[in-house]
XYZ file of C-alpha atoms in Angstrom:
778
model
C 0.000 0.000 0.000
C 1.369 3.468 -0.929
C 2.100 6.203 1.579
C -0.787 8.297 0.266
C -3.207 5.416 0.608
C -2.070 4.663 4.182
C -2.578 8.274 5.191
C -6.118 8.228 3.822
C -7.219 5.499 6.228
C -5.629 6.837 9.394
C -7.956 7.238 12.442
C -9.953 10.460 12.608
C -8.430 11.536 15.919
C -4.912 11.226 14.392
C -5.812 13.441 11.457
C -7.597 15.821 13.816
C -4.575 16.030 16.100
C -2.265 16.862 13.158
C -4.753 19.407 11.958
C -5.085 21.033 15.372
C -1.337 21.695 15.570
C -1.676 24.204 12.716
C -5.126 25.642 13.515
C -6.193 28.621 15.603
C -8.188 28.156 18.777
C -11.618 29.200 17.485
C -11.293 26.928 14.503
C -10.299 24.096 16.868
C -13.516 24.498 18.831
C -15.545 24.358 15.631
C -13.836 21.142 14.662
C -14.506 19.625 18.119
C -18.127 20.617 17.797
C -18.350 18.949 14.419
C -16.670 15.780 15.666
C -18.750 15.594 18.854
C -21.946 15.817 16.834
C -21.095 12.477 15.227
C -22.168 9.132 16.765
C -20.394 7.898 19.892
C -17.083 6.033 19.586
C -17.466 2.381 18.693
C -15.741 1.065 21.813
C -14.389 2.201 25.153
C -10.781 2.240 23.973
C -11.618 4.690 21.201
C -13.466 6.870 23.694
C -10.490 6.915 26.067
C -8.153 7.913 23.206
C -10.542 10.636 22.197
C -10.760 11.859 25.820
C -6.959 11.951 25.981
C -6.890 14.053 22.826
C -9.310 16.553 24.373
C -7.143 16.829 27.494
C -3.903 17.260 25.563
C -5.431 19.969 23.419
C -6.598 21.877 26.513
C -10.331 21.548 25.857
C -11.278 19.463 28.911
C -12.784 22.491 30.700
C -15.233 23.261 27.914
C -18.752 22.583 29.408
C -20.246 21.542 26.071
C -17.439 19.110 25.277
C -17.526 17.792 28.892
C -21.270 17.125 28.667
C -20.759 15.153 25.457
C -18.006 13.121 27.088
C -20.275 12.437 30.068
C -23.017 11.190 27.737
C -20.513 8.941 25.937
C -19.292 7.454 29.249
C -22.931 6.930 30.236
C -23.451 4.794 27.126
C -20.492 2.631 28.136
C -21.835 2.352 31.738
C -18.929 4.286 33.240
C -20.666 6.784 35.576
C -17.522 7.179 37.705
C -15.648 8.420 34.635
C -18.560 10.788 34.003
C -18.093 12.149 37.524
C -14.373 12.773 36.924
C -15.096 14.622 33.693
C -17.715 16.685 35.528
C -15.344 17.552 38.392
C -12.657 18.688 35.903
C -14.883 21.539 34.712
C -14.692 24.647 36.841
C -17.637 26.539 35.383
C -20.695 24.264 35.556
C -24.041 25.154 33.991
C -27.454 23.475 34.395
C -26.927 21.395 31.251
C -23.711 19.903 32.679
C -25.399 19.152 36.021
C -28.225 17.385 34.183
C -25.695 15.354 32.224
C -23.916 13.960 35.281
C -27.215 13.333 37.125
C -28.522 11.458 34.094
C -25.304 9.449 33.876
C -25.722 8.054 37.375
C -29.495 7.693 37.125
C -29.295 5.773 33.848
C -26.812 3.350 35.387
C -28.898 2.707 38.526
C -26.710 4.781 40.873
C -29.729 6.501 42.410
C -27.994 7.680 45.578
C -25.194 9.325 43.594
C -27.729 10.914 41.258
C -29.496 12.478 44.226
C -26.179 13.521 45.781
C -25.272 15.439 42.602
C -28.696 17.076 42.694
C -28.029 18.287 46.242
C -24.621 19.620 45.149
C -26.393 21.389 42.304
C -28.734 23.095 44.750
C -25.815 24.104 47.013
C -24.255 25.814 44.004
C -27.513 27.820 43.573
C -28.165 26.267 40.178
C -31.902 25.943 39.597
C -33.177 22.590 38.322
C -34.994 22.424 35.024
C -37.969 20.411 33.842
C -35.387 17.858 32.652
C -33.716 17.559 36.083
C -36.810 17.052 38.234
C -38.198 13.835 36.626
C -34.832 12.090 36.943
C -34.312 13.050 40.574
C -37.905 12.249 41.561
C -37.595 8.846 39.892
C -34.356 8.282 41.852
C -36.263 9.062 45.073
C -38.893 6.544 44.012
C -36.305 3.829 43.513
C -34.748 4.692 46.896
C -38.241 4.686 48.509
C -37.341 8.118 49.911
C -40.743 9.739 50.408
C -39.362 12.703 52.373
C -36.893 13.678 49.628
C -39.580 13.240 46.997
C -41.898 15.605 48.858
C -39.074 18.146 49.184
C -38.545 18.086 45.408
C -42.318 18.319 44.899
C -42.333 21.553 46.891
C -39.314 22.856 44.999
C -40.946 22.155 41.632
C -44.076 24.030 42.678
C -41.997 26.939 43.982
C -40.010 27.158 40.748
C -43.168 26.998 38.648
C -42.007 23.844 36.872
C -44.882 21.577 37.748
C -47.152 22.714 34.932
C -44.461 22.904 32.230
C -45.021 19.407 30.840
C -46.587 16.065 31.717
C -43.238 14.388 32.438
C -42.930 16.126 35.811
C -46.403 15.125 36.935
C -45.879 11.567 35.732
C -42.653 11.279 37.723
C -44.395 12.398 40.915
C -47.277 9.965 40.312
C -44.670 7.217 39.922
C -42.779 8.312 43.047
C -45.848 8.406 45.304
C -47.063 5.077 43.909
C -43.669 3.496 44.530
C -43.733 4.823 48.119
C -47.206 3.270 48.630
C -48.985 6.631 48.844
C -51.692 6.162 46.231
C -53.810 8.944 47.704
C -51.031 11.451 47.022
C -50.383 9.924 43.593
C -54.054 10.305 42.676
C -54.059 13.878 43.980
C -51.045 14.819 41.834
C -52.647 13.168 38.814
C -55.844 15.129 39.395
C -53.908 18.425 39.423
C -52.124 17.715 36.140
C -53.416 19.993 33.380
C -51.634 18.018 30.674
C -51.771 14.236 30.804
C -50.209 11.757 28.474
C -50.048 7.976 28.300
C -47.070 7.942 30.682
C -49.060 9.665 33.441
C -52.073 7.375 33.027
C -49.824 4.316 32.944
C -48.006 5.388 36.122
C -51.352 5.667 37.939
C -52.745 2.361 36.625
C -49.556 0.438 37.448
C -49.364 2.167 40.831
C -52.833 1.016 41.820
C -52.119 -2.546 40.684
C -48.775 -2.790 42.471
C -50.290 -1.398 45.693
C -53.025 -4.018 45.854
C -55.831 -1.764 44.564
C -56.506 -3.634 41.348
C -60.148 -2.550 41.093
C -59.152 1.131 41.135
C -56.410 0.377 38.618
C -58.898 -1.243 36.270
C -61.388 1.618 36.657
C -58.577 4.090 35.930
C -57.678 2.147 32.790
C -61.309 2.213 31.634
C -61.511 5.969 32.271
C -58.326 6.497 30.264
C -59.733 4.495 27.371
C -63.035 6.411 27.545
C -61.833 10.025 27.655
C -58.222 9.825 26.468
C -57.082 11.816 23.443
C -54.508 10.836 20.862
C -51.649 11.238 23.350
C -53.501 9.190 25.941
C -54.107 5.960 24.069
C -52.996 2.912 26.080
C -49.627 1.494 25.158
C -48.396 -2.027 25.847
C -47.321 -1.057 29.384
C -50.763 0.361 30.213
C -52.421 -2.726 28.757
C -50.150 -4.859 30.910
C -51.337 -3.009 34.045
C -54.999 -3.429 33.064
C -54.563 -7.135 32.395
C -52.703 -7.602 35.684
C -55.582 -5.935 37.554
C -58.056 -8.368 35.967
C -55.882 -11.304 36.955
C -55.572 -10.098 40.542
C -59.348 -9.646 40.810
C -60.141 -12.913 39.036
C -62.219 -10.814 36.608
C -62.265 -13.165 33.637
C -64.918 -11.339 31.574
C -63.147 -7.987 31.898
C -59.842 -9.664 31.085
C -61.313 -11.180 27.935
C -62.572 -7.715 26.908
C -59.042 -6.368 27.318
C -57.795 -9.285 25.258
C -60.169 -8.169 22.497
C -58.824 -4.603 22.760
C -55.283 -5.941 22.470
C -56.156 -7.783 19.274
C -57.997 -4.745 17.870
C -55.151 -2.301 18.545
C -52.446 -4.665 17.343
C -50.632 -4.681 20.687
C -51.013 -8.433 21.008
C -47.660 -8.967 19.315
C -45.867 -7.519 22.326
C -44.192 -10.227 24.375
C -45.026 -8.322 27.562
C -48.743 -8.265 26.698
C -48.737 -11.931 25.692
C -47.114 -12.882 28.983
C -49.610 -10.730 30.921
C -52.567 -12.383 29.178
C -51.170 -15.800 29.996
C -50.719 -14.863 33.655
C -54.221 -13.341 33.803
C -55.927 -16.460 32.453
C -53.815 -18.564 34.802
C -54.891 -16.546 37.860
C -58.531 -16.749 36.755
C -58.204 -20.536 36.735
C -59.276 -21.062 33.118
C -57.328 -24.006 31.754
C -58.540 -23.796 28.152
C -58.084 -20.027 27.829
C -54.710 -20.266 29.543
C -53.622 -22.899 27.045
C -54.769 -20.759 24.099
C -52.885 -17.749 25.489
C -49.864 -19.955 26.056
C -49.905 -21.100 22.431
C -49.888 -17.450 21.271
C -46.643 -16.709 23.131
C -43.865 -16.954 20.549
C -40.800 -16.936 22.767
C -41.836 -19.037 25.728
C -39.658 -18.392 28.758
C -39.661 -20.043 32.185
C -42.415 -17.668 33.366
C -44.721 -18.754 30.524
C -44.193 -22.442 31.263
C -44.693 -21.843 34.985
C -48.009 -20.051 34.338
C -49.459 -22.895 32.279
C -48.222 -25.581 34.660
C -49.464 -23.749 37.760
C -53.058 -23.436 36.505
C -53.224 -27.101 35.502
C -51.692 -28.111 38.850
C -54.305 -26.015 40.665
C -57.030 -28.224 39.189
C -55.141 -31.458 39.770
C -54.501 -32.148 36.067
C -51.111 -33.559 36.867
C -50.820 -35.697 33.719
C -50.998 -32.508 31.648
C -48.509 -30.845 33.991
C -46.036 -33.649 33.468
C -46.478 -33.420 29.691
C -45.786 -29.670 29.793
C -42.825 -30.319 32.064
C -41.172 -32.638 29.534
C -42.119 -30.455 26.555
C -40.480 -27.455 28.242
C -37.202 -29.315 28.623
C -37.317 -30.414 24.989
C -37.411 -26.682 24.181
C -34.189 -26.317 26.148
C -35.602 -24.618 29.259
C -34.694 -26.109 32.617
C -37.143 -25.839 35.534
C -36.459 -23.393 38.340
C -37.425 -23.612 42.000
C -40.819 -21.933 41.454
C -41.854 -24.376 38.755
C -40.729 -27.401 40.775
C -42.632 -26.063 43.803
C -45.786 -25.702 41.670
C -45.506 -29.315 40.568
C -44.973 -30.541 44.132
C -47.943 -28.479 45.366
C -50.114 -30.046 42.666
C -49.133 -33.572 43.707
C -49.686 -32.703 47.375
C -53.096 -31.081 46.941
C -54.513 -33.931 44.896
C -52.968 -36.841 46.796
C -50.803 -38.202 43.997
C -48.618 -40.048 46.500
C -46.775 -42.361 44.125
C -46.462 -39.638 41.453
C -45.165 -37.155 44.028
C -42.522 -39.578 45.256
C -41.516 -40.361 41.668
C -41.161 -36.642 40.888
C -39.035 -36.210 44.020
C -36.760 -38.959 42.757
C -36.584 -37.289 39.348
C -35.444 -33.905 40.665
C -32.790 -35.635 42.783
C -31.482 -37.748 39.877
C -31.456 -34.820 37.439
C -29.755 -32.510 39.973
C -32.465 -29.908 39.589
C -32.679 -26.954 41.949
C -33.048 -28.207 45.511
C -32.988 -24.978 47.489
C -34.983 -24.023 50.570
C -38.121 -23.251 48.557
C -38.123 -26.703 46.936
C -37.324 -28.478 50.206
C -40.165 -26.639 51.924
C -42.488 -27.688 49.090
C -41.352 -31.312 49.543
C -41.990 -31.156 53.293
C -45.433 -29.667 52.643
C -46.238 -32.350 50.060
C -45.281 -35.220 52.375
C -47.251 -33.641 55.235
C -50.313 -33.549 52.977
C -49.672 -37.184 52.072
C -49.491 -37.839 55.854
C -46.073 -39.399 55.229
C -44.596 -37.705 58.278
C -41.558 -39.971 58.449
C -40.350 -38.681 55.065
C -41.254 -35.097 55.970
C -39.313 -35.388 59.234
C -36.297 -36.803 57.393
C -36.194 -33.812 55.058
C -36.832 -31.424 57.921
C -34.064 -32.825 60.123
C -31.545 -32.913 57.288
C -32.096 -29.621 55.536
C -33.944 -26.935 57.379
C -33.458 -26.876 61.100
C -33.362 -23.056 61.129
C -35.800 -22.221 58.344
C -39.045 -20.564 59.439
C -41.199 -21.962 56.671
C -40.165 -25.583 57.206
C -40.944 -25.354 60.948
C -44.359 -23.864 60.219
C -45.049 -26.554 57.628
C -44.072 -29.403 59.977
C -46.274 -28.040 62.774
C -49.188 -27.812 60.334
C -48.476 -31.381 59.186
C -48.521 -32.771 62.732
C -51.841 -31.063 63.410
C -53.315 -32.361 60.153
C -52.613 -36.010 60.981
C -53.883 -35.600 64.545
C -50.473 -35.662 66.281
C -51.532 -32.789 68.542
C -48.934 -33.374 71.261
C -46.104 -33.496 68.714
C -47.447 -30.303 67.172
C -47.224 -28.449 70.504
C -43.818 -29.941 71.308
C -42.368 -28.760 67.991
C -43.867 -25.308 68.503
C -42.060 -25.047 71.864
C -38.774 -25.997 70.194
C -39.420 -23.393 67.547
C -39.932 -20.718 70.199
C -36.702 -21.709 71.938
C -34.817 -21.121 68.676
C -36.361 -17.670 68.322
C -38.128 -18.506 65.059
C -41.336 -16.697 64.173
C -44.518 -18.711 63.583
C -46.889 -17.751 60.774
C -50.671 -17.642 60.873
C -51.175 -21.272 59.793
C -48.735 -22.411 62.469
C -50.653 -20.541 65.178
C -53.935 -21.952 63.917
C -52.500 -25.478 64.157
C -51.176 -24.984 67.691
C -54.393 -23.378 68.992
C -56.425 -26.194 67.435
C -54.174 -28.755 69.144
C -54.549 -27.020 72.527
C -58.327 -26.941 72.099
C -58.571 -30.653 71.262
C -56.237 -31.659 74.109
C -57.975 -29.384 76.603
C -54.723 -27.535 77.389
C -56.495 -24.316 78.261
C -53.597 -22.804 80.223
C -51.233 -23.213 77.283
C -53.990 -21.840 75.084
C -54.162 -18.726 77.228
C -50.398 -18.268 76.900
C -50.772 -18.552 73.132
C -53.526 -15.963 73.282
C -51.138 -13.579 75.072
C -48.485 -14.249 72.417
C -50.984 -13.417 69.677
C -51.947 -10.144 71.343
C -48.300 -9.195 71.895
C -47.439 -9.838 68.236
C -50.638 -8.210 66.857
C -51.869 -11.481 65.351
C -55.150 -11.684 67.269
C -57.124 -9.481 64.858
C -57.288 -12.144 62.163
C -60.838 -13.532 61.979
C -59.607 -17.123 61.654
C -57.601 -16.753 64.865
C -60.589 -15.092 66.562
C -62.873 -17.999 65.654
C -60.346 -20.541 66.948
C -59.861 -18.703 70.242
C -63.618 -18.506 70.745
C -63.930 -22.220 70.031
C -61.024 -23.114 72.333
C -62.421 -21.197 75.309
C -66.014 -22.256 74.677
C -65.237 -25.971 74.459
C -63.189 -25.885 77.661
C -65.823 -24.373 79.983
C -64.764 -20.737 79.494
C -67.917 -19.622 77.685
C -67.805 -16.149 79.254
C -64.296 -15.555 77.830
C -65.445 -16.824 74.451
C -68.374 -14.379 74.552
C -66.123 -11.439 75.442
C -63.796 -12.183 72.517
C -66.768 -12.595 70.191
C -68.315 -9.229 71.039
C -64.972 -7.376 71.124
C -63.295 -8.550 67.906
C -64.012 -8.281 64.208
C -66.445 -10.993 63.154
C -67.264 -12.832 59.954
C -69.843 -15.526 59.254
C -67.484 -18.254 60.519
C -67.110 -16.440 63.854
C -70.881 -16.181 64.251
C -71.282 -19.876 63.404
C -68.615 -20.798 65.953
C -70.414 -18.911 68.713
C -73.764 -20.422 67.744
C -72.397 -23.971 67.876
C -70.736 -23.278 71.236
C -74.037 -22.283 72.781
C -75.489 -25.622 71.703
C -72.360 -27.478 72.857
C -72.714 -25.899 76.302
C -76.439 -26.647 76.557
C -77.646 -23.094 75.827
C -79.868 -23.482 72.746
C -82.034 -20.504 73.804
C -78.960 -18.235 73.631
C -78.109 -19.690 70.226
C -81.523 -18.694 68.856
C -81.186 -15.220 70.419
C -77.751 -14.794 68.829
C -79.194 -15.769 65.455
C -81.825 -13.048 65.844
C -79.063 -10.539 66.647
C -77.162 -11.670 63.575
C -80.194 -10.982 61.367
C -80.633 -7.535 62.930
C -77.043 -6.714 61.895
C -77.989 -7.544 58.278
C -75.465 -10.377 58.090
C -76.665 -13.065 55.717
C -76.420 -16.562 57.225
C -74.960 -19.453 55.264
C -76.093 -23.067 55.306
C -73.910 -23.883 58.335
C -75.601 -21.069 60.285
C -79.083 -22.297 59.402
C -78.263 -25.907 60.263
C -76.944 -24.797 63.664
C -79.918 -22.594 64.599
C -82.428 -25.208 63.400
C -80.550 -27.734 65.547
C -80.964 -25.353 68.509
C -84.717 -25.273 67.864
C -84.689 -29.086 67.779
C -82.956 -29.220 71.173
C -85.624 -26.907 72.560
C -88.402 -28.824 70.751
C -89.706 -25.322 70.003
C -92.019 -25.467 67.012
C -92.621 -21.694 67.134
C -88.910 -20.815 66.883
C -88.269 -23.505 64.286
C -91.107 -22.291 62.074
C -89.801 -18.713 62.426
C -86.432 -19.799 61.058
C -88.120 -21.750 58.261
C -90.231 -18.700 57.330
C -87.090 -16.544 57.248
C -85.534 -18.980 54.774
C -88.618 -18.740 52.555
C -88.876 -14.931 52.758
C -85.219 -14.444 51.879
C -85.482 -16.851 48.973
C -82.666 -19.023 50.319
C -82.459 -22.274 48.408
C -82.792 -25.302 50.648
C -79.799 -27.564 50.290
C -79.744 -31.097 51.664
C -78.144 -30.206 54.999
C -80.593 -27.412 55.860
C -83.609 -29.431 54.658
C -82.466 -32.420 56.726
C -82.117 -30.218 59.822
C -85.670 -28.898 59.297
C -87.002 -32.448 58.864
C -85.376 -33.397 62.176
C -86.711 -30.260 63.895
C -90.309 -30.829 62.775
C -90.101 -34.500 63.768
C -88.840 -33.680 67.280
C -91.602 -31.076 67.604
C -94.214 -33.713 66.697
C -95.062 -32.347 63.241
C -94.358 -35.475 61.211
C -96.544 -34.313 58.323
C -94.284 -31.263 57.863
C -91.223 -33.505 58.035
C -92.637 -35.799 55.389
C -93.583 -32.887 53.139
C -90.029 -31.512 53.270
C -88.607 -34.994 52.840
C -90.655 -35.560 49.687
C -89.504 -32.196 48.264
C -85.840 -33.226 48.309
C -84.883 -34.722 44.960
C -81.433 -36.056 45.831
C -81.408 -37.604 49.292
C -78.332 -38.927 51.025
C -78.184 -41.527 53.801
C -78.407 -38.818 56.495
C -81.704 -37.495 55.094
C -83.184 -41.020 54.985
C -81.975 -41.729 58.538
C -83.519 -38.553 59.930
C -86.904 -39.339 58.414
C -86.792 -42.951 59.638
C -85.717 -41.746 63.085
C -88.589 -39.250 63.132
C -91.146 -42.022 62.677
C -89.249 -44.294 65.032
C -89.147 -41.822 67.942
C -92.936 -41.493 67.715
C -93.459 -45.268 67.615
C -94.732 -45.327 64.019
C -92.800 -48.452 63.116
C -94.828 -49.206 59.987
C -94.107 -45.792 58.438
C -90.448 -46.125 59.428
C -90.249 -49.518 57.680
C -92.056 -48.082 54.664
C -89.444 -45.316 54.366
C -86.684 -47.902 54.800
C -88.046 -49.990 51.944
C -88.227 -46.876 49.778
C -84.626 -46.161 50.708
C -83.598 -49.627 49.556
C -85.302 -49.036 46.217
C -83.478 -45.715 45.821
C -80.099 -47.531 45.859
C -78.882 -45.519 48.865
C -76.964 -47.907 51.119
C -78.115 -47.920 54.775
C -75.550 -47.607 57.575
C -75.586 -48.642 61.235
C -77.513 -45.488 62.224
C -80.324 -46.451 59.844
C -81.214 -49.620 61.750
C -81.231 -48.248 65.314
C -84.532 -46.292 65.085
C -86.077 -49.145 63.080
C -85.245 -51.778 65.702
C -86.209 -49.444 68.537
C -89.603 -48.723 66.938
C -90.251 -52.428 66.360
C -89.411 -53.121 70.018
C -91.836 -50.471 71.280
C -94.788 -51.702 69.181
C -93.959 -55.426 69.373
C -93.165 -56.116 65.703
C -90.970 -59.125 66.453
C -90.771 -60.674 62.991
C -90.181 -57.325 61.322
C -87.420 -56.602 63.838
C -85.736 -59.945 63.194
C -85.942 -59.336 59.449
C -84.344 -55.917 59.793
C -81.593 -57.293 62.014
C -80.796 -59.881 59.344
C -80.784 -57.155 56.666
C -77.830 -55.563 58.441
C -75.654 -58.470 57.374
C -76.886 -58.018 53.792
C -75.475 -54.475 53.790
C -72.278 -55.529 55.593
C -73.267 -53.477 58.641
C -71.804 -54.990 61.813
C -74.250 -54.747 64.754
C -72.913 -52.888 67.792
C -74.038 -53.018 71.420
C -76.912 -50.604 70.788
C -78.322 -52.814 68.057
C -78.097 -55.861 70.322
C -79.748 -53.931 73.138
C -82.659 -53.100 70.801
C -83.025 -56.743 69.767
C -82.868 -57.961 73.360
C -85.518 -55.372 74.250
C -87.662 -56.519 71.303
C -87.404 -60.199 72.278
C -87.739 -59.486 75.975
C -90.882 -57.361 75.602
C -92.499 -60.135 73.558
C -91.626 -62.758 76.187
C -88.971 -64.561 74.149
C -86.582 -64.539 77.100
C -84.730 -67.701 76.159
C -84.065 -66.419 72.645
C -82.989 -63.086 74.086
C -80.611 -64.828 76.491
C -79.139 -66.912 73.678
C -78.568 -63.759 71.636
C -76.745 -62.096 74.527
C -74.554 -65.131 75.114
C -73.733 -65.420 71.389
C -72.770 -61.750 70.921
C -69.302 -61.265 69.358
C -68.628 -58.462 71.861
C -68.988 -58.449 75.645
C -72.433 -57.189 76.749
C -72.482 -53.853 78.542
C -74.794 -52.576 81.240
C -77.408 -51.562 78.674
C -77.759 -55.084 77.294
C -77.782 -56.838 80.700
C -80.124 -54.221 82.140
C -82.575 -54.597 79.255
C -82.649 -58.387 79.649
C -83.043 -58.234 83.445
C -85.920 -55.742 83.094
C -87.637 -58.110 80.678
C -87.231 -61.010 83.156
C -88.740 -58.890 85.913
C -91.610 -57.735 83.667
C -92.519 -61.325 82.770
C -91.829 -62.556 86.337
C -89.327 -65.143 85.111
C -87.341 -65.247 88.341
C -85.165 -68.225 87.478
C -84.002 -66.770 84.221
C -83.614 -63.378 85.886
C -81.434 -64.778 88.684
C -79.268 -66.602 86.175
C -78.891 -63.496 84.040
C -78.155 -61.316 87.088
C -75.353 -63.615 88.200
C -73.818 -63.459 84.706
C -74.161 -59.695 84.709
C -72.432 -59.450 88.119
C -69.577 -61.623 86.853
C -69.090 -59.362 83.825
C -69.342 -56.089 85.800
C -68.950 -56.613 89.561
C -68.844 -52.841 90.237
C -72.350 -52.184 88.898
C -74.645 -51.743 91.943
C -77.794 -52.051 89.824
C -77.252 -55.762 89.183
C -77.082 -56.575 92.929
C -80.168 -54.513 93.657
C -82.156 -56.131 90.857
C -81.045 -59.628 91.963
C -82.100 -58.893 95.552
C -85.449 -57.496 94.381
C -86.171 -60.597 92.321
C -85.378 -62.816 95.318
C -87.687 -60.707 97.454
C -90.530 -60.876 94.924
C -90.425 -64.678 95.034
C -90.185 -64.825 98.850
C -86.553 -65.981 98.924
C -85.560 -63.628 101.721
C -82.336 -65.313 102.738
C -80.967 -65.278 99.213
C -81.958 -61.636 98.903
C -79.988 -60.887 102.056
C -77.041 -62.836 100.666
C -77.110 -60.676 97.531
C -76.946 -57.531 99.673
C -74.131 -59.000 101.788
C -72.195 -59.858 98.618
C -72.579 -56.252 97.565
C -71.193 -55.015 100.895
C -68.308 -57.487 100.885
C -67.209 -56.266 97.475
C -67.440 -52.653 98.566
C -70.082 -51.704 96.027
C -72.184 -48.795 97.283
C -75.751 -48.152 96.194
C -76.130 -44.990 94.177
C -78.296 -42.455 95.991
C -81.576 -41.593 94.332
C -82.527 -38.002 93.513
C -85.558 -36.049 92.457
C -85.865 -33.254 89.940
C -88.667 -31.643 91.970
């Protein structure tokens, strides 16, 4: 290559340097200006050479050239170099200050950006409408509400607030970021000029601060009144779609989806991902799958969204298919995805599948961090495989809050109440903090074990840590005190704390549990006066209270309320009303309600049979039973008790024997109550020998009810010999029961066998059995 050709391709800064050595100063500045107006250097090395040239030519103190250098260093993410260039200039103007602030702000150095702003103010340089948005946004990122308010006041004082929409938008963003949506809304309302950025800042602010409904309404208002500069962009659409997902508003979300298609914003990856997440949160598998198919570049978030919604509905086969398909696409699962899969197996009891998936993640060396281990512990607790859960817990997470809370919940779930409390004590000794589910588990365990003193200590802990205002905790505390003979304490908590329908139901059931059905009915009346709508559990409880009182008036009042309010009778409420009318002697009302129920379960059939049985209408009870058999509903052991009892009271011996045999047909094993009914049936009809044979052939040892029933039958029919024989057997089986001795002595007396009667009494004294004192209710 010739010398002339080589010189023609020399670097620009080399030519410029040679040129500068022969040029006057003003011409030099013009050349710098021309060069600096060109695009930035291609790499950092070229920029450093260019910076060196500027220094050697004595132009480093030129504010315009310094600002261009600062912007170049900003592009190469060298804010510290920008600071050095800035400090080298002695005469700094507002443009130069803005340049160095922007350099640090653009590179995420928010504290330094604000520090330069403070230095700017100390130098009495006024900020411009370009400075304020950057500094306010830096305050937002630093969550510095006080500094943001100071700048807000400064902007108002300087008259900058109404210059353009960028200032207002930055303040809306700052207040939203600092969780002050009231202030953000106020600033937005004062803005005379609004653009899409301002609207978007407000919509996103509402969504991110848990006010999705307001965010959605704001989006709708923007779409309704917005001008050309206020049309939603992809970021605004994303906020609107997120609000729909958070609210579970599927219809509104689908409308937004239509808007996305209409405006052509559906091609945005951000919008596609938001739609997928929205459909996932709304629990729509088909729509989620369609949205998933529209996503072109599927990342781990997209796969997690589709898998999570299918796992929520227990469609684990589909989840596994997606899991393998994702890996074929070259995307490895992260801890969130693995946790979703484990939660799906745990919630839908896929024990073998869950264990197999655990083995897979171990063999493949997938992420096995604390989140995944906690999900494994939770899954095995739900499977009630506590041995495996304990093994993971002991090996991995002795000092992890979530694993302790999960194990305590698991122990409570499987009924290991003592272990639950023991682990909670260990957790307290380690200084770990329990969560709400943990406290619920421990309080439930204390209630079931009757550990009221420990329960009171837990109550104190809840108050001290401000956890007692949760309605679930309130309901549990009320239940714990009420079921352990502290009804007054339960009442005080109930009337002092925030209440929901569960709390009211808890208090209602406690009144019945403590034998106060009148108070339960009164509380129901108070509930209605407070305009709180009862649910089916409430109605079942109050109707049960009316049944305990055998109060037809109160029961009918509740039934009329159900009719007036148009509440649909479900099986549980209808069954409770059937029972109430039967106990109040209104069998025709019971039968009318019974006939109105289209789908009856075994409980409904049992209540109707029991209603006839308690009133001695054995034929109607048997008729209902036969209808039950034709309906293909399988009877249980509770079905036969009222039938056998009714047959015994009216003397239907053959029918009773037939029904007793039918128990074997339905694989229902008779218990002591069934045998007592049969012995009563046979005894009342005088079949004492058959009754005795039945007692002696029972697969279980007779209790006092069976022996007592047979002895009463012997006394009724004056069969002293059989009675004496039965009494001796009864005494052998239960020598502590004073009734057997008394009945034996009375039978001896009735037949004139005085000496033997005296011997029976002496035997009673020798064995130290005392006669129970009689009492009168008068």
